[in-house]
XYZ file of N, CA, C and O in Angstrom:
660
model
N 294.212 -178.458 178.604
C 294.058 -177.129 178.044
C 294.077 -177.229 176.512
O 294.880 -177.947 175.943
N 293.206 -176.493 175.864
C 293.112 -176.512 174.408
C 293.945 -175.361 173.863
O 293.770 -174.203 174.235
N 294.865 -175.704 172.951
C 295.671 -174.653 172.320
C 295.350 -174.601 170.830
O 294.479 -175.324 170.336
N 296.039 -173.744 170.110
C 295.742 -173.547 168.680
C 295.953 -174.814 167.862
O 295.189 -175.104 166.948
N 296.990 -175.568 168.191
C 297.263 -176.794 167.433
C 296.109 -177.793 167.575
O 295.698 -178.421 166.599
N 295.608 -177.922 168.771
C 294.495 -178.850 168.989
C 293.236 -178.383 168.274
O 292.487 -179.195 167.712
N 292.986 -177.084 168.271
C 291.806 -176.557 167.573
C 291.914 -176.810 166.080
O 290.953 -177.235 165.435
N 293.105 -176.565 165.519
C 293.304 -176.815 164.082
C 293.134 -178.297 163.765
O 292.526 -178.675 162.767
N 293.695 -179.146 164.611
C 293.570 -180.582 164.384
C 292.107 -181.012 164.405
O 291.649 -181.750 163.525
N 291.362 -180.555 165.392
C 289.946 -180.917 165.497
C 289.139 -180.378 164.317
O 288.259 -181.052 163.780
N 289.454 -179.166 163.884
C 288.744 -178.572 162.745
C 288.995 -179.372 161.473
O 288.060 -179.724 160.754
N 290.252 -179.655 161.192
C 290.583 -180.407 159.972
C 290.056 -181.837 160.037
O 289.571 -182.385 159.040
N 290.145 -182.459 161.212
C 289.627 -183.809 161.363
C 288.120 -183.839 161.129
O 287.599 -184.730 160.452
N 287.407 -182.848 161.652
C 285.960 -182.764 161.448
C 285.622 -182.579 159.977
O 284.674 -183.187 159.464
N 286.402 -181.768 159.287
C 286.180 -181.543 157.858
C 286.398 -182.824 157.062
O 285.587 -183.186 156.201
N 287.478 -183.525 157.369
C 287.761 -184.786 156.675
C 286.675 -185.811 156.966
O 286.224 -186.534 156.073
N 286.232 -185.874 158.192
C 285.177 -186.805 158.563
C 283.872 -186.498 157.823
O 283.218 -187.404 157.286
N 283.511 -185.216 157.742
C 282.281 -184.826 157.048
C 282.367 -185.163 155.562
O 281.402 -185.673 154.971
N 283.508 -184.895 154.938
C 283.666 -185.229 153.520
C 283.644 -186.738 153.295
O 283.111 -187.208 152.284
N 284.207 -187.498 154.211
C 284.190 -188.964 154.083
C 282.764 -189.495 154.161
O 282.374 -190.363 153.371
N 281.996 -188.995 155.101
C 280.603 -189.433 155.238
C 279.826 -189.062 153.978
O 279.029 -189.862 153.464
N 280.048 -187.877 153.451
C 279.367 -187.455 152.226
C 279.739 -188.375 151.060
O 278.880 -188.801 150.299
N 281.011 -188.700 150.918
C 281.458 -189.556 149.813
C 280.863 -190.954 149.932
O 280.439 -191.551 148.949
N 280.800 -191.499 151.136
C 280.285 -192.851 151.337
C 278.782 -192.898 151.073
O 278.265 -193.858 150.501
N 278.059 -191.854 151.459
C 276.609 -191.857 151.282
C 276.174 -191.360 149.905
O 274.983 -191.383 149.607
N 277.116 -190.955 149.074
C 276.790 -190.446 147.747
C 276.247 -191.584 146.872
O 276.779 -192.702 146.923
N 275.218 -191.328 146.063
C 274.672 -192.393 145.207
C 275.729 -192.913 144.241
O 276.515 -192.146 143.680
N 275.750 -194.217 144.056
C 276.778 -194.827 143.210
C 276.587 -194.489 141.735
O 277.524 -194.589 140.948
N 275.384 -194.067 141.332
C 275.148 -193.708 139.937
C 276.008 -192.504 139.523
O 276.461 -192.411 138.393
N 276.188 -191.595 140.443
C 277.014 -190.436 140.135
C 278.454 -190.839 139.874
O 279.126 -190.272 139.019
N 278.929 -191.813 140.622
C 280.295 -192.279 140.422
C 280.423 -193.073 139.132
O 281.444 -193.008 138.452
N 279.398 -193.840 138.781
C 279.455 -194.658 137.576
C 279.410 -193.813 136.307
O 279.900 -194.232 135.272
N 278.797 -192.631 136.383
C 278.739 -191.762 135.210
C 280.120 -191.288 134.787
O 280.355 -190.977 133.629
N 281.035 -191.244 135.711
C 282.377 -190.758 135.398
C 283.152 -191.788 134.588
O 283.998 -191.454 133.775
N 282.844 -193.058 134.787
C 283.568 -194.127 134.106
C 282.684 -194.789 133.049
O 281.486 -194.915 133.219
N 283.316 -195.207 131.959
C 282.557 -195.949 130.953
C 282.557 -197.435 131.319
O 283.036 -197.825 132.373
N 282.053 -198.262 130.464
C 281.875 -199.681 130.781
C 283.192 -200.422 131.005
O 283.229 -201.438 131.679
N 284.288 -199.972 130.420
C 285.574 -200.659 130.554
C 286.295 -200.296 131.844
O 287.369 -200.801 132.113
N 285.752 -199.407 132.629
C 286.416 -198.987 133.849
C 287.378 -197.837 133.616
O 288.041 -197.381 134.527
N 287.479 -197.380 132.370
C 288.367 -196.258 132.063
C 287.601 -194.958 132.252
O 286.396 -194.895 132.066
N 288.332 -193.943 132.589
C 287.699 -192.637 132.766
C 287.212 -192.130 131.423
O 287.852 -192.310 130.395
N 286.042 -191.503 131.439
C 285.496 -190.929 130.210
C 286.335 -189.736 129.784
O 286.866 -189.004 130.617
N 286.426 -189.556 128.499
C 287.166 -188.404 127.982
C 286.177 -187.295 127.688
O 285.073 -187.527 127.211
N 286.602 -186.088 127.985
C 285.768 -184.934 127.665
C 285.774 -184.720 126.165
O 286.825 -184.617 125.546
N 284.597 -184.691 125.586
C 284.498 -184.466 124.148
C 283.821 -183.152 123.854
O 283.320 -182.938 122.763
N 283.782 -182.270 124.853
C 283.158 -180.977 124.637
C 284.011 -180.152 123.675
O 285.231 -180.130 123.764
N 283.341 -179.484 122.783
C 284.009 -178.638 121.820
C 283.735 -177.191 122.204
O 282.595 -176.810 122.471
N 284.786 -176.421 122.242
C 284.634 -175.018 122.587
C 284.613 -174.217 121.301
O 285.541 -174.280 120.497
N 283.527 -173.488 121.096
C 283.412 -172.636 119.920
C 283.885 -171.239 120.277
O 283.417 -170.641 121.240
N 284.803 -170.749 119.475
C 285.260 -169.378 119.648
C 284.613 -168.565 118.548
O 284.830 -168.809 117.365
N 283.816 -167.621 118.964
C 283.114 -166.805 117.997
C 284.008 -165.676 117.531
O 284.969 -165.306 118.181
N 283.660 -165.132 116.377
C 284.446 -164.043 115.832
C 284.343 -162.788 116.680
O 285.221 -161.947 116.655
N 283.284 -162.656 117.461
C 283.143 -161.468 118.292
C 284.151 -161.470 119.434
O 284.369 -160.453 120.060
N 284.766 -162.610 119.670
C 285.746 -162.699 120.733
C 287.095 -162.101 120.331
O 287.997 -162.033 121.154
N 287.257 -161.690 119.092
C 288.524 -161.114 118.647
C 288.845 -159.858 119.443
O 289.994 -159.593 119.778
N 287.829 -159.099 119.796
C 288.043 -157.890 120.594
C 288.502 -158.277 121.996
O 289.379 -157.631 122.565
N 287.960 -159.354 122.523
C 288.395 -159.827 123.837
C 289.849 -160.271 123.808
O 290.595 -160.047 124.764
N 290.260 -160.877 122.700
C 291.652 -161.295 122.558
C 292.560 -160.074 122.536
O 293.594 -160.045 123.216
N 292.198 -159.059 121.758
C 292.990 -157.828 121.721
C 293.076 -157.205 123.111
O 294.138 -156.766 123.551
N 291.952 -157.172 123.785
C 291.903 -156.560 125.113
C 292.780 -157.334 126.094
O 293.497 -156.748 126.901
N 292.729 -158.659 126.030
C 293.536 -159.491 126.913
C 295.024 -159.300 126.654
O 295.822 -159.193 127.588
N 295.411 -159.246 125.383
C 296.813 -159.014 125.043
C 297.284 -157.667 125.573
O 298.385 -157.561 126.123
N 296.456 -156.644 125.416
C 296.816 -155.306 125.880
C 296.939 -155.285 127.406
O 297.868 -154.708 127.949
N 295.989 -155.907 128.099
C 296.044 -155.948 129.560
C 297.283 -156.683 130.049
O 297.919 -156.256 131.013
N 297.633 -157.782 129.384
C 298.823 -158.537 129.764
C 300.068 -157.683 129.604
O 300.937 -157.657 130.484
N 300.148 -156.984 128.493
C 301.307 -156.127 128.238
C 301.407 -155.016 129.280
O 302.493 -154.763 129.823
N 300.293 -154.381 129.583
C 300.291 -153.293 130.565
C 300.641 -153.825 131.946
O 301.429 -153.205 132.681
N 300.110 -154.978 132.319
C 300.415 -155.554 133.632
C 301.888 -155.912 133.764
O 302.477 -155.741 134.832
N 302.494 -156.409 132.677
C 303.921 -156.709 132.702
C 304.734 -155.432 132.901
O 305.685 -155.408 133.686
N 304.364 -154.370 132.187
C 305.063 -153.098 132.344
C 304.894 -152.563 133.764
O 305.858 -152.062 134.361
N 303.690 -152.668 134.305
C 303.451 -152.195 135.667
C 304.254 -153.000 136.683
O 304.761 -152.435 137.661
N 304.393 -154.299 136.470
C 305.187 -155.125 137.377
C 306.652 -154.694 137.376
O 307.288 -154.616 138.435
N 307.188 -154.415 136.189
C 308.576 -153.957 136.092
C 308.737 -152.620 136.813
O 309.705 -152.410 137.564
N 307.786 -151.725 136.600
C 307.856 -150.413 137.258
C 307.711 -150.535 138.770
O 308.370 -149.810 139.529
N 306.880 -151.457 139.234
C 306.733 -151.664 140.675
C 308.033 -152.181 141.289
O 308.395 -151.803 142.401
N 308.724 -153.045 140.547
C 310.006 -153.539 141.047
C 311.013 -152.399 141.190
O 311.791 -152.375 142.140
N 310.986 -151.480 140.251
C 311.880 -150.319 140.338
C 311.520 -149.483 141.565
O 312.402 -149.028 142.298
N 310.239 -149.284 141.795
C 309.813 -148.495 142.954
C 310.200 -149.161 144.279
O 310.514 -148.479 145.254
N 310.162 -150.467 144.334
C 310.467 -151.183 145.570
C 311.953 -151.461 145.758
O 312.360 -151.898 146.839
N 312.753 -151.203 144.734
C 314.187 -151.452 144.806
C 314.854 -150.406 145.698
O 314.742 -149.205 145.465
N 315.539 -150.874 146.724
C 316.202 -149.962 147.658
C 317.426 -149.285 147.041
O 317.829 -148.212 147.490
N 318.022 -149.913 146.046
C 319.232 -149.370 145.440
C 318.943 -148.393 144.306
O 319.853 -147.726 143.827
N 317.697 -148.313 143.848
C 317.342 -147.412 142.747
C 317.385 -145.965 143.238
O 317.032 -145.662 144.380
N 317.803 -145.077 142.350
C 317.882 -143.664 142.720
C 316.485 -143.051 142.764
O 315.524 -143.603 142.237
N 316.413 -141.904 143.379
C 315.133 -141.197 143.492
C 314.627 -140.798 142.120
O 313.422 -140.857 141.851
N 315.530 -140.414 141.227
C 315.126 -140.032 139.875
C 314.489 -141.205 139.133
O 313.476 -141.044 138.448
N 315.084 -142.393 139.266
C 314.524 -143.577 138.607
C 313.164 -143.932 139.201
O 312.242 -144.318 138.487
N 313.036 -143.786 140.505
C 311.759 -144.084 141.150
C 310.686 -143.088 140.717
O 309.550 -143.477 140.458
N 311.060 -141.817 140.625
C 310.109 -140.811 140.163
C 309.686 -141.074 138.722
O 308.513 -140.938 138.375
N 310.657 -141.430 137.897
C 310.359 -141.735 136.490
C 309.438 -142.954 136.392
O 308.477 -142.955 135.616
N 309.700 -143.987 137.183
C 308.854 -145.186 137.177
C 307.444 -144.848 137.655
O 306.455 -145.314 137.080
N 307.355 -144.019 138.689
C 306.047 -143.623 139.204
C 305.265 -142.847 138.149
O 304.068 -143.083 137.947
N 305.942 -141.911 137.461
C 305.279 -141.129 136.407
C 304.822 -142.017 135.256
O 303.735 -141.813 134.695
N 305.632 -143.022 134.900
C 305.234 -143.958 133.846
C 304.013 -144.766 134.274
O 303.113 -145.012 133.468
N 303.991 -145.174 135.548
C 302.835 -145.916 136.054
C 301.574 -145.064 135.990
O 300.516 -145.540 135.567
N 301.688 -143.812 136.391
C 300.544 -142.912 136.337
C 300.076 -142.717 134.896
O 298.868 -142.707 134.620
N 301.030 -142.577 133.972
C 300.689 -142.387 132.557
C 300.000 -143.631 131.989
O 299.016 -143.517 131.245
N 300.496 -144.822 132.340
C 299.860 -146.065 131.869
C 298.431 -146.173 132.388
O 297.520 -146.556 131.647
N 298.230 -145.841 133.652
C 296.887 -145.898 134.219
C 295.961 -144.880 133.555
O 294.788 -145.164 133.291
N 296.503 -143.700 133.271
C 295.707 -142.656 132.617
C 295.293 -143.095 131.211
O 294.132 -142.946 130.808
N 296.231 -143.655 130.457
C 295.940 -144.120 129.097
C 294.924 -145.258 129.136
O 293.993 -145.299 128.330
N 295.095 -146.183 130.080
C 294.165 -147.310 130.203
C 292.753 -146.808 130.499
O 291.774 -147.285 129.928
N 292.643 -145.830 131.391
C 291.341 -145.251 131.706
C 290.718 -144.546 130.523
O 289.514 -144.649 130.275
N 291.542 -143.831 129.751
C 291.054 -143.130 128.565
C 290.586 -144.116 127.498
O 289.561 -143.898 126.848
N 291.330 -145.210 127.334
C 290.912 -146.242 126.377
C 289.562 -146.830 126.768
O 288.682 -147.002 125.918
N 289.389 -147.118 128.051
C 288.108 -147.662 128.521
C 286.975 -146.658 128.337
O 285.860 -147.040 127.967
N 287.253 -145.392 128.571
C 286.255 -144.348 128.389
C 285.794 -144.278 126.939
O 284.599 -144.222 126.646
N 286.750 -144.307 126.007
C 286.407 -144.235 124.585
C 285.629 -145.479 124.154
O 284.654 -145.379 123.396
N 286.036 -146.652 124.646
C 285.303 -147.882 124.322
C 283.861 -147.795 124.813
O 282.934 -148.191 124.107
N 283.673 -147.269 126.018
C 282.323 -147.117 126.563
C 281.503 -146.127 125.750
O 280.312 -146.341 125.516
N 282.127 -145.031 125.311
C 281.417 -144.045 124.492
C 280.961 -144.655 123.172
O 279.830 -144.429 122.732
N 281.832 -145.418 122.536
C 281.473 -146.064 121.266
C 280.341 -147.059 121.494
O 279.399 -147.141 120.696
N 280.415 -147.782 122.598
C 279.371 -148.761 122.904
C 278.033 -148.077 123.185
O 276.989 -148.521 122.698
N 278.050 -146.994 123.933
C 276.802 -146.322 124.305
C 276.191 -145.547 123.142
O 274.985 -145.612 122.914
N 277.010 -144.802 122.410
C 276.465 -143.931 121.377
C 276.217 -144.644 120.049
O 275.269 -144.332 119.344
N 277.091 -145.574 119.687
C 276.974 -146.228 118.382
C 276.560 -147.698 118.483
O 276.396 -148.362 117.459
N 276.447 -148.198 119.709
C 276.040 -149.595 119.945
C 276.964 -150.582 119.236
O 276.524 -151.553 118.629
N 278.279 -150.329 119.322
C 279.278 -151.199 118.712
C 280.309 -151.605 119.752
O 280.686 -150.811 120.613
N 280.775 -152.836 119.662
C 281.866 -153.287 120.518
C 283.176 -152.885 119.855
O 283.377 -153.111 118.667
N 284.061 -152.281 120.647
C 285.295 -151.765 120.080
C 286.464 -152.014 121.018
O 286.300 -152.204 122.222
N 287.643 -151.997 120.429
C 288.903 -152.057 121.164
C 289.695 -150.819 120.789
O 289.842 -150.500 119.608
N 290.205 -150.101 121.783
C 290.926 -148.860 121.542
C 292.326 -149.003 122.116
O 292.503 -149.456 123.252
N 293.319 -148.611 121.317
C 294.708 -148.622 121.772
C 295.308 -147.259 121.476
O 295.288 -146.794 120.335
N 295.848 -146.632 122.507
C 296.435 -145.300 122.365
C 297.949 -145.419 122.514
O 298.446 -145.965 123.504
N 298.665 -144.888 121.503
C 300.123 -144.818 121.541
C 300.530 -143.448 121.035
O 300.330 -143.136 119.856
N 301.090 -142.643 121.923
C 301.524 -141.287 121.600
C 300.385 -140.512 120.942
O 299.363 -140.298 121.553
N 300.564 -140.087 119.675
C 299.527 -139.333 118.962
C 298.672 -140.219 118.068
O 297.888 -139.723 117.274
N 298.839 -141.524 118.182
C 298.110 -142.469 117.340
C 297.076 -143.210 118.180
O 297.386 -143.714 119.254
N 295.869 -143.268 117.657
C 294.795 -144.009 118.318
C 294.251 -145.017 117.314
O 293.775 -144.642 116.243
N 294.355 -146.285 117.669
C 293.838 -147.354 116.822
C 292.536 -147.859 117.419
O 292.482 -148.206 118.601
N 291.501 -147.891 116.593
C 290.194 -148.376 117.021
C 289.838 -149.575 116.157
O 289.833 -149.482 114.930
N 289.562 -150.694 116.806
C 289.118 -151.893 116.105
C 287.669 -152.127 116.499
O 287.356 -152.263 117.681
N 286.806 -152.156 115.499
C 285.370 -152.266 115.737
C 284.876 -153.585 115.173
O 285.238 -153.971 114.066
N 284.014 -154.252 115.938
C 283.403 -155.489 115.467
C 282.148 -155.117 114.692
O 281.126 -154.745 115.260
N 282.258 -155.164 113.348
C 281.130 -154.848 112.483
C 281.379 -155.511 111.136
O 282.482 -155.444 110.596
N 280.354 -156.142 110.596
C 280.494 -156.818 109.310
C 280.582 -155.832 108.157
O 281.239 -156.088 107.156
N 279.911 -154.720 108.306
C 279.840 -153.741 107.226
C 280.942 -152.696 107.394
O 281.090 -152.093 108.454
N 281.730 -152.489 106.343
C 282.792 -151.485 106.348
C 282.207 -150.191 105.799
O 282.101 -150.001 104.598
N 281.836 -149.313 106.688
C 281.131 -148.105 106.313
C 282.004 -146.880 106.586
O 282.476 -146.679 107.702
N 282.203 -146.044 105.551
C 283.034 -144.854 105.680
C 282.380 -143.840 106.615
O 283.056 -143.208 107.440
N 281.068 -143.687 106.525
C 280.395 -142.719 107.388
C 280.452 -143.151 108.857
O 280.609 -142.324 109.755
N 280.376 -144.452 109.112
C 280.492 -144.963 110.469
C 281.910 -144.739 111.007
O 282.091 -144.334 112.155
N 282.898 -144.979 110.163
C 284.288 -144.737 110.565
C 284.496 -143.259 110.881
O 285.183 -142.910 111.850
N 283.882 -142.377 110.097
C 283.990 -140.942 110.344
C 283.338 -140.558 111.670
O 283.871 -139.747 112.431
N 282.181 -141.165 111.979
C 281.518 -140.907 113.262
C 282.400 -141.350 114.428
O 282.505 -140.658 115.447
N 283.025 -142.508 114.266
C 283.900 -143.024 115.316
C 285.093 -142.100 115.516
O 285.467 -141.771 116.654
N 285.686 -141.639 114.410
C 286.831 -140.723 114.506
C 286.445 -139.432 115.219
O 287.182 -138.940 116.075
N 285.288 -138.871 114.869
C 284.831 -137.639 115.516
C 284.551 -137.865 116.996
O 284.855 -137.005 117.832
N 283.960 -138.989 117.323
C 283.666 -139.317 118.716
C 284.955 -139.432 119.535
O 285.037 -138.928 120.660
N 285.966 -140.059 118.947
C 287.247 -140.220 119.645
C 287.943 -138.875 119.789
O 288.489 -138.546 120.847
N 287.939 -138.070 118.738
C 288.641 -136.787 118.743
C 288.055 -135.820 119.772
O 288.769 -134.965 120.293
N 286.775 -135.963 120.111
C 286.147 -135.088 121.109
C 286.844 -135.170 122.466
O 286.762 -134.245 123.257
N 287.515 -136.281 122.744
C 288.173 -136.483 124.031
C 289.533 -135.797 124.135
O 290.147 -135.828 125.202
N 290.013 -135.201 123.034
C 291.345 -134.606 123.013
C 291.273 -133.178 122.495
O 290.479 -132.861 121.609
N 292.125 -132.324 123.046
C 292.192 -130.943 122.582
C 293.014 -130.836 121.303
O 292.644 -130.126 120.375
N 294.162 -131.536 121.270
C 295.009 -131.490 120.079
C 294.602 -132.599 119.110
O 293.996 -133.589 119.496
N 294.946 -132.404 117.852
C 294.596 -133.377 116.813
C 295.374 -134.663 117.018
O 296.562 -134.662 117.337
N 294.702 -135.769 116.824
C 295.300 -137.105 116.931
C 295.126 -137.827 115.604
O 294.174 -137.579 114.854
N 296.038 -138.739 115.332
C 295.899 -139.599 114.163
C 295.072 -140.798 114.596
O 295.504 -141.597 115.445
N 293.880 -140.923 114.046
C 292.935 -141.971 114.456
C 292.703 -142.907 113.280
O 292.352 -142.462 112.187
N 292.901 -144.187 113.522
C 292.605 -145.173 112.481
C 291.511 -146.102 112.994
O 291.485 -146.473 114.161
N 290.607 -146.443 112.091
C 289.481 -147.327 112.425
C 289.573 -148.557 111.534
O 289.699 -148.442 110.315
N 289.509 -149.700 112.178
C 289.575 -150.965 111.455
C 288.339 -151.774 111.808
O 287.992 -151.922 112.981
N 287.658 -152.283 110.792
C 286.474 -153.120 111.000
C 286.861 -154.581 110.905
O 287.574 -154.987 109.985
N 286.381 -155.379 111.849
C 286.635 -156.816 111.800
C 285.349 -157.569 112.020
O 284.418 -157.114 112.577
């Protein structure tokens, strides 16, 4: 009788056998390319260029990491059996607020990209909105357009700063 253990054994054995046959029949030139003439493994000499346009990606990654850490802490509070209902409600409200702010930041970034054809990073904290735009030219009229575009998303006045990088 065939049971689960036997099926798993046969499956894994078949996989190992297929990979072994592939490795044995593989052209030796492919294997020799990995090693230099001394038998030592070749070192990767690829150089990674980081462009200046990636600065916005760095800001975005830092912000996402920070938000994910905060969300993890809040999730732990929600899953804690000993936490009071008030603490759980407060954690849930903070999670909802973080998600709302993150969505609003993405919306504003998309608006700047669509209307002004600029890559931007937006960070919202209380009544302060920081916008970092990737542009070589520091233009006051462009900064004013960005401020007006951002302010359209809010009913109350916000303090908006625009930084060109």
